[in-house]
Amino acid sequence: MKNISLAALGVAISLGVAGCSEPPAESKMQVDPIDLNKNNKLELKSGIELNNIDTSVRAEDDFYYHVNGKWLEKTAIPADKSSYGSFTALYDESQKALRKVLDDALKNTTMAVGSDEYKLSAFYGSYMDETAREELALSPLKAYLEPIDSLTSRADLPRVMASMLLNGGTTPFGWYVNNDAKNSSEYALYLYQSGLGLPDRDFYLKDTEKFVSIRAAYKTYIQQVFIRLGYPQPEQAAGNILELESRIAAVQWSRVESRDATKTYNKLSMADANRLIPSFDLESYFASANLNVTDVVINQPSYLENLAKVVADSPLETWQHYLTFHFVNNHAELLNKEMVNLKFNFFGKMLRGVQEQAPTWKKAVDSSNEVLGELLGKIYVETYFPPEAKARMTELVSNLIKGFDQAIDDLEWMSPETKIAAKDKLSKFTPKIGYPDKWRDYSQLRISPDDLLGNYVRYTQWSYNDMVNKIGKPVDRSEWFMTPQTVNAYYNPVNNEIVFPAAILQPPFFNLEADDAVNYGAIGAVIGHELGHGFDDQGSKYDGEGNLRNWWSESDLTQFEQRGSKLVAQYNQFSPFEDAHVNGELTLGENIGDLGGLTVSYKAYLLSLAERKAPIIDGYTGEQRFFMGWAQIWRRQYREEELRNRLMTDSHSPSHYRVIGVLPNMPEFYKAFKVKEGDGMYIRSAERVKIW
């Protein structure tokens, strides 16, 4: 259901890197008398982690390695992770904080059954009880797989698929309810392509040795699942599933195509949508999911048209095996050790290069966070996020909006008419900081201390029902799509909002003991990044009310697209491996967010100085510390398998390129570090990109 919540953002793009964490004990949002805009009151720290600087690499040649080189040398990726960096370090700490909350709940024997604390205790306890999971083995699956086993008619396939999706299974398409992108004051139903077990369609379509071996290992994994389920002819079932998924992959849109907000908005009547895939009764499917709607937004219509033949040609038994495998695979980590290990060996070791599984308590915390996130969030913010921190972040956001407003004024390439429209949109941004004003109500979710799989299934059903119940009601713009303890941030275009959970508002992103420069280079640029998503290649298609509507003049839009094309070309040149490079089209929105965000944050930093001269701290000027603040938040180590996967599937550029891709386009960086022709960070002025 975490994926469904994120899908509901439409083309909203979050800042974060996979893997998040919590704050070190010594930096848990302690309040001090620092005023972010009056940095002459106290002697402040630089906020720069000097021990990480590698003086053997010149700042002018590779700023990322100069600022982070020593950290990269001394930091090993933990055995239970596929990458490690600032985001994961904070997440590790937040896991410990959440563990304490859950352990305390587990020890409390006086709580009322059904209370919020009881639910935390019951869910966490059901995950931690490994003895019970071994005794139950695969028996909890039986009731959920029975409807698939008893399927005898193709006419019943839509009904069974809908029920499996509502139970947490996988089908060739999924759906969610969110603001109608062309009428953001109302909810709409969206249907999107889905259904693959491997990370991306290209894993099925590419025939290099690497992908052939991955597909072979995937087939073996599927076969082993069926062996443990006791199914006859497990090898044949695995082969049929791989063939079916390969056919599904062949008709899916690419990730670049699927991020186009205009192409993916196709609103059809239910009858017209049904005609796209005559071999599958969509109306019956939606009725089985308790969805009473007259129209639906189809994200990839040609996918449905081409899927029709796949559905018609595939034997019913193959669909039964497909639905069975995916339900078991989606919940394997909730079963006995044999199934947990089986899934980890393929998805963890083979696909991501992870060496060891995380300890059970970490998995239990993560799962509790996924299912009961806002219950944990309430307690988290009471302990780790005082009101003073929210007030200071609010001030920073306000300054960044002022900086963005000035940046629009300074654009030479944009006409006055489009500037007025851009400023109108900027004035309507809604910032959300720290935690929701209204917490989610879990009163209708039943959690049992001895039914881990059932807890997950009931959570999935409850979440679906929560979405379905939105239809026909006013849009709830107070809703959050991340919990406060998430080390991340996001922009939601249909609400025109920027959201900053409490957990990211800590060093190295937000340091209350540091001079302004590093904060503007770090969390300021993060704020600017999210503001920038409202004006990236997709976010710029939405107006200030969150409606998908063109507010650009034709000539300005041409200029904007040309500048974006130059940025695509720049990032296409980054190649961490000889045979793989950054996809500049896939990462364009994030790269525009980075470039615009850092540019605007620099302007906001100068405004905050109010014409005062920034102090020199630790031998660095304020301008230098600003750029160093940006570089140090992106330090990250990747396992090769993980980095290769991200190049194919992640809309964010790898960390190294988030630094050296942005800075050479900013004249302010050249001035701060005296970069000149011949230096590694230099590009000719005519080739530099300025968008915002």
XYZ file of N, CA, C and O in Angstrom, residues 247-345:
396
model
N 5.374 -10.982 -21.973
C 4.400 -10.431 -22.916
C 3.787 -9.139 -22.372
O 3.536 -8.195 -23.133
N 3.540 -9.106 -21.076
C 3.026 -7.876 -20.456
C 4.051 -6.757 -20.595
O 3.731 -5.627 -20.967
N 5.310 -7.072 -20.309
C 6.379 -6.072 -20.390
C 6.505 -5.515 -21.800
O 6.763 -4.319 -21.993
N 6.332 -6.359 -22.790
C 6.529 -5.949 -24.182
C 5.535 -4.895 -24.633
O 5.807 -4.145 -25.582
N 4.369 -4.803 -23.963
C 3.357 -3.824 -24.388
C 3.244 -2.650 -23.413
O 2.396 -1.776 -23.578
N 4.109 -2.621 -22.409
C 4.067 -1.515 -21.459
C 4.792 -0.282 -21.997
O 5.693 -0.370 -22.824
N 4.396 0.878 -21.488
C 5.087 2.125 -21.806
C 6.405 2.174 -21.034
O 6.541 1.592 -19.957
N 7.372 2.916 -21.579
C 8.634 3.112 -20.868
C 8.416 4.069 -19.698
O 7.399 4.764 -19.616
N 9.389 4.134 -18.797
C 9.290 5.056 -17.673
C 9.302 6.505 -18.141
O 8.666 7.361 -17.524
N 10.027 6.788 -19.204
C 10.038 8.150 -19.737
C 8.656 8.522 -20.252
O 8.133 9.605 -19.962
N 8.027 7.626 -21.007
C 6.674 7.891 -21.515
C 5.674 8.036 -20.374
O 4.789 8.896 -20.410
N 5.831 7.213 -19.341
C 4.849 7.173 -18.258
C 4.953 8.363 -17.311
O 4.073 8.541 -16.459
N 6.000 9.170 -17.423
C 6.091 10.349 -16.557
C 5.551 11.600 -17.242
O 5.591 12.688 -16.670
N 5.007 11.450 -18.459
C 4.458 12.590 -19.184
C 3.032 12.854 -18.699
O 2.111 12.074 -18.951
N 2.848 13.976 -17.994
C 1.550 14.267 -17.377
C 0.446 14.440 -18.399
O -0.719 14.123 -18.122
N 0.785 14.924 -19.575
C -0.237 15.151 -20.604
C -0.648 13.841 -21.267
O -1.844 13.540 -21.406
N 0.327 13.039 -21.662
C 0.032 11.794 -22.354
C -0.663 10.778 -21.456
O -1.396 9.916 -21.948
N -0.435 10.870 -20.155
C -1.023 9.878 -19.249
C -2.382 10.293 -18.705
O -2.974 9.567 -17.898
N -2.898 11.458 -19.150
C -4.250 11.845 -18.739
C -5.206 11.562 -19.887
O -5.267 12.301 -20.871
N -5.943 10.468 -19.756
C -6.907 10.058 -20.786
C -8.193 9.645 -20.088
O -8.356 8.498 -19.668
N -9.105 10.602 -19.942
C -10.342 10.345 -19.212
C -11.398 9.771 -20.143
O -11.735 10.374 -21.163
N -11.880 8.582 -19.805
C -12.857 7.876 -20.632
C -14.060 7.470 -19.795
O -13.962 7.279 -18.580
N -15.197 7.339 -20.454
C -16.340 6.733 -19.773
C -15.992 5.279 -19.491
O -15.135 4.678 -20.158
N -16.658 4.693 -18.513
C -16.378 3.302 -18.181
C -16.655 2.391 -19.381
O -15.924 1.428 -19.623
N -17.679 2.711 -20.151
C -17.995 1.887 -21.324
C -16.871 1.965 -22.350
O -16.474 0.950 -22.936
N -16.325 3.179 -22.586
C -15.225 3.331 -23.544
C -13.954 2.658 -23.047
O -13.210 2.064 -23.831
N -13.718 2.748 -21.747
C -12.552 2.068 -21.178
C -12.682 0.563 -21.348
O -11.710 -0.133 -21.663
N -13.891 0.054 -21.168
C -14.129 -1.377 -21.313
C -13.853 -1.846 -22.741
O -13.387 -2.963 -22.969
N -14.138 -0.967 -23.699
C -13.909 -1.330 -25.102
C -12.425 -1.411 -25.453
O -12.062 -2.028 -26.450
N -11.565 -0.781 -24.637
C -10.122 -0.874 -24.891
C -9.609 -2.295 -24.695
O -8.642 -2.708 -25.325
N -10.240 -3.042 -23.794
C -9.772 -4.382 -23.478
C -10.973 -5.325 -23.430
O -11.423 -5.754 -22.360
N -11.511 -5.674 -24.589
C -12.749 -6.462 -24.653
C -12.629 -7.859 -24.048
O -13.642 -8.453 -23.679
N -11.409 -8.378 -23.942
C -11.240 -9.720 -23.377
C -11.273 -9.732 -21.855
O -11.154 -10.793 -21.236
N -11.429 -8.547 -21.258
C -11.439 -8.447 -19.794
C -12.507 -7.432 -19.403
O -12.487 -6.285 -19.858
N -13.441 -7.833 -18.558
C -14.566 -6.979 -18.194
C -14.157 -6.001 -17.085
O -14.226 -6.308 -15.901
N -13.725 -4.794 -17.511
C -13.300 -3.794 -16.538
C -14.438 -3.377 -15.616
O -14.227 -3.120 -14.428
N -15.644 -3.293 -16.158
C -16.772 -2.876 -15.328
C -17.016 -3.882 -14.208
O -17.295 -3.504 -13.070
N -16.908 -5.174 -14.535
C -17.047 -6.200 -13.504
C -15.909 -6.108 -12.492
O -16.114 -6.272 -11.280
N -14.710 -5.839 -12.993
C -13.527 -5.695 -12.134
C -13.740 -4.575 -11.112
O -13.522 -4.752 -9.912
N -14.192 -3.404 -11.589
C -14.387 -2.275 -10.689
C -15.558 -2.504 -9.743
O -15.519 -2.096 -8.572
N -16.595 -3.151 -10.233
C -17.729 -3.447 -9.359
C -17.295 -4.360 -8.215
O -17.712 -4.186 -7.068
N -16.418 -5.322 -8.517
C -15.905 -6.233 -7.493
C -15.021 -5.518 -6.483
O -14.844 -5.980 -5.358
N -14.451 -4.386 -6.908
C -13.625 -3.573 -6.009
C -14.445 -2.486 -5.313
O -13.875 -1.568 -4.706
N -15.764 -2.576 -5.417
C -16.688 -1.626 -4.772
C -16.508 -0.206 -5.286
O -16.675 0.769 -4.546
N -16.149 -0.075 -6.556
C -15.962 1.229 -7.175
C -17.163 1.552 -8.048
O -17.401 0.899 -9.066
N -17.892 2.571 -7.658
C -19.066 2.991 -8.415
C -18.747 4.321 -9.091
O -18.968 5.396 -8.519
N -18.178 4.257 -10.294
C -17.778 5.468 -11.017
C -18.273 5.375 -12.458
O -18.486 4.287 -12.993
N -18.437 6.531 -13.071
C -18.911 6.554 -14.460
C -17.780 6.750 -15.454
O -17.953 6.500 -16.641
N -16.613 7.223 -14.953
C -15.472 7.395 -15.854
C -14.173 7.104 -15.111
O -14.136 6.991 -13.883
N -13.098 6.973 -15.877
C -11.802 6.603 -15.328
C -10.710 7.251 -16.169
O -10.851 7.378 -17.388
N -9.631 7.676 -15.512
C -8.470 8.217 -16.220
C -7.503 7.068 -16.484
O -6.992 6.440 -15.548
N -7.279 6.773 -17.763
C -6.365 5.696 -18.152
C -4.990 6.302 -18.393
O -4.814 7.168 -19.253
N -3.989 5.846 -17.641
C -2.648 6.413 -17.810
C -1.975 5.969 -19.105
O -1.294 6.762 -19.756
N -2.132 4.706 -19.466
C -1.468 4.177 -20.668
C -2.499 3.414 -21.517
O -2.577 2.181 -21.460
N -3.311 4.105 -22.310
C -4.410 3.442 -23.027
C -3.951 2.381 -24.019
O -4.593 1.331 -24.136
N -2.855 2.621 -24.732
C -2.408 1.616 -25.706
C -1.963 0.330 -25.011
O -2.039 -0.764 -25.590
N -1.508 0.449 -23.764
C -1.157 -0.748 -22.990
C -2.385 -1.627 -22.803
O -2.329 -2.850 -22.999
N -3.513 -1.014 -22.437
C -4.731 -1.808 -22.253
C -5.163 -2.462 -23.560
O -5.580 -3.630 -23.580
N -5.073 -1.702 -24.651
C -5.458 -2.255 -25.953
C -4.612 -3.470 -26.307
O -5.122 -4.493 -26.773
N -3.306 -3.366 -26.094
C -2.409 -4.477 -26.431
C -2.485 -5.612 -25.422
O -2.224 -6.772 -25.755
N -2.842 -5.268 -24.181
C -2.995 -6.308 -23.163
C -4.183 -7.210 -23.470
O -4.206 -8.370 -23.037
N -5.146 -6.706 -24.230
C -6.338 -7.492 -24.550
C -5.968 -8.832 -25.163
O -6.536 -9.877 -24.802
N -5.011 -8.828 -26.095
C -4.609 -10.087 -26.748
C -3.888 -10.999 -25.754
O -4.073 -12.223 -25.774
N -3.079 -10.411 -24.878
C -2.371 -11.208 -23.878
C -3.373 -11.916 -22.961
O -3.226 -13.102 -22.664
N -4.381 -11.187 -22.542
C -5.409 -11.778 -21.667
C -6.144 -12.899 -22.393
O -6.354 -13.992 -21.845
N -6.511 -12.635 -23.647
C -7.298 -13.609 -24.402
C -6.511 -14.877 -24.699
O -7.066 -15.986 -24.685
N -5.212 -14.736 -24.965
C -4.390 -15.879 -25.389
C -3.866 -16.723 -24.233
O -3.437 -17.859 -24.445
N -3.835 -16.155 -23.028
C -3.190 -16.850 -21.900
C -4.182 -17.785 -21.220
O -5.292 -17.368 -20.854
N -3.807 -19.044 -21.035
C -4.711 -20.011 -20.399
C -5.105 -19.579 -18.990
O -4.329 -18.902 -18.291
N -6.274 -19.960 -18.571
C -6.764 -19.616 -17.241
C -5.813 -20.143 -16.166
O -5.558 -19.465 -15.159
N -5.254 -21.327 -16.378
C -4.342 -21.906 -15.399
C -3.102 -21.031 -15.219
O -2.581 -20.891 -14.107
N -2.633 -20.430 -16.313
C -1.471 -19.540 -16.210
C -1.803 -18.329 -15.340
O -0.995 -17.901 -14.510
N -3.011 -17.775 -15.521
C -3.417 -16.645 -14.685
C -3.537 -17.066 -13.223
O -3.197 -16.299 -12.315
N -4.008 -18.284 -12.978
C -4.083 -18.776 -11.604
C -2.698 -18.859 -10.975
O -2.490 -18.425 -9.836
N -1.742 -19.409 -11.733
C -0.375 -19.505 -11.216
C 0.220 -18.113 -10.990
O 0.915 -17.869 -9.998
N -0.054 -17.218 -11.924
C 0.456 -15.838 -11.830
C -0.065 -15.155 -10.566
O 0.705 -14.568 -9.793
N -1.366 -15.218 -10.331
C -1.961 -14.579 -9.160
C -1.476 -15.230 -7.869
O -1.225 -14.538 -6.869
N -1.330 -16.560 -7.890
C -0.842 -17.277 -6.712
C 0.581 -16.854 -6.376
O 0.894 -16.497 -5.230
N 1.461 -16.893 -7.372
C 2.857 -16.538 -7.115
C 2.983 -15.132 -6.560
O 3.690 -14.895 -5.580
N 2.294 -14.185 -7.184
C 2.488 -12.803 -6.762
C 1.920 -12.524 -5.373
O 2.496 -11.724 -4.620
N 0.833 -13.175 -5.007
C 0.342 -12.978 -3.644
C 1.363 -13.520 -2.650
O 1.671 -12.860 -1.641
N 1.890 -14.710 -2.924
C 2.878 -15.294 -2.006
C 4.148 -14.449 -1.990
O 4.701 -14.140 -0.924
N 4.623 -14.048 -3.152
C 5.843 -13.247 -3.227
C 5.691 -11.922 -2.485
O 6.602 -11.482 -1.779
N 4.536 -11.267 -2.628
C 4.314 -9.982 -1.972
C 4.294 -10.075 -0.462
O 4.485 -9.072 0.235
N 4.046 -11.285 0.065
C 3.923 -11.446 1.514
C 4.933 -12.448 2.082
O 4.823 -12.833 3.249
N 5.918 -12.843 1.273
C 6.854 -13.893 1.699
C 7.603 -13.524 2.971
O 7.913 -14.388 3.802
N 7.917 -12.229 3.146
C 8.687 -11.826 4.322
C 7.879 -11.930 5.613
O 8.437 -11.762 6.711
N 6.581 -12.238 5.509
C 5.736 -12.386 6.695
C 5.574 -13.846 7.095
O 4.872 -14.150 8.070
N 6.218 -14.742 6.359
C 6.034 -16.176 6.571
C 7.229 -16.756 7.325
O 7.922 -16.040 8.042
N 7.474 -18.051 7.176
C 8.556 -18.695 7.915
C 9.921 -18.356 7.307
O 10.025 -17.768 6.227
N 10.986 -18.732 8.000
C 12.336 -18.359 7.586
C 12.676 -18.878 6.191
O 13.400 -18.226 5.430
N 12.195 -20.074 5.865
C 12.507 -20.640 4.555
C 12.015 -19.729 3.442
O 12.741 -19.451 2.478
N 10.798 -19.215 3.563
C 10.270 -18.321 2.533
C 10.943 -16.945 2.582
O 11.215 -16.331 1.542
N 11.218 -16.475 3.784
C 11.925 -15.191 3.924
C 13.273 -15.263 3.237
O 13.663 -14.372 2.466
N 14.025 -16.336 3.490
C 15.349 -16.483 2.905
C 15.286 -16.648 1.389
O 16.133 -16.120 0.659
N 14.289 -17.392 0.939
C 14.132 -17.632 -0.499
C 13.949 -16.309 -1.245
O 14.601 -16.053 -2.266
N 13.083 -15.462 -0.729
C 12.850 -14.173 -1.382
C 14.081 -13.284 -1.289
O 14.469 -12.629 -2.268
N 14.723 -13.248 -0.130
C 15.900 -12.392 0.032
C 17.017 -12.785 -0.925
O 17.694 -11.923 -1.501
N 17.230 -14.090 -1.105
C 18.339 -14.530 -1.950
C 18.203 -14.046 -3.386
O 19.209 -13.779 -4.055
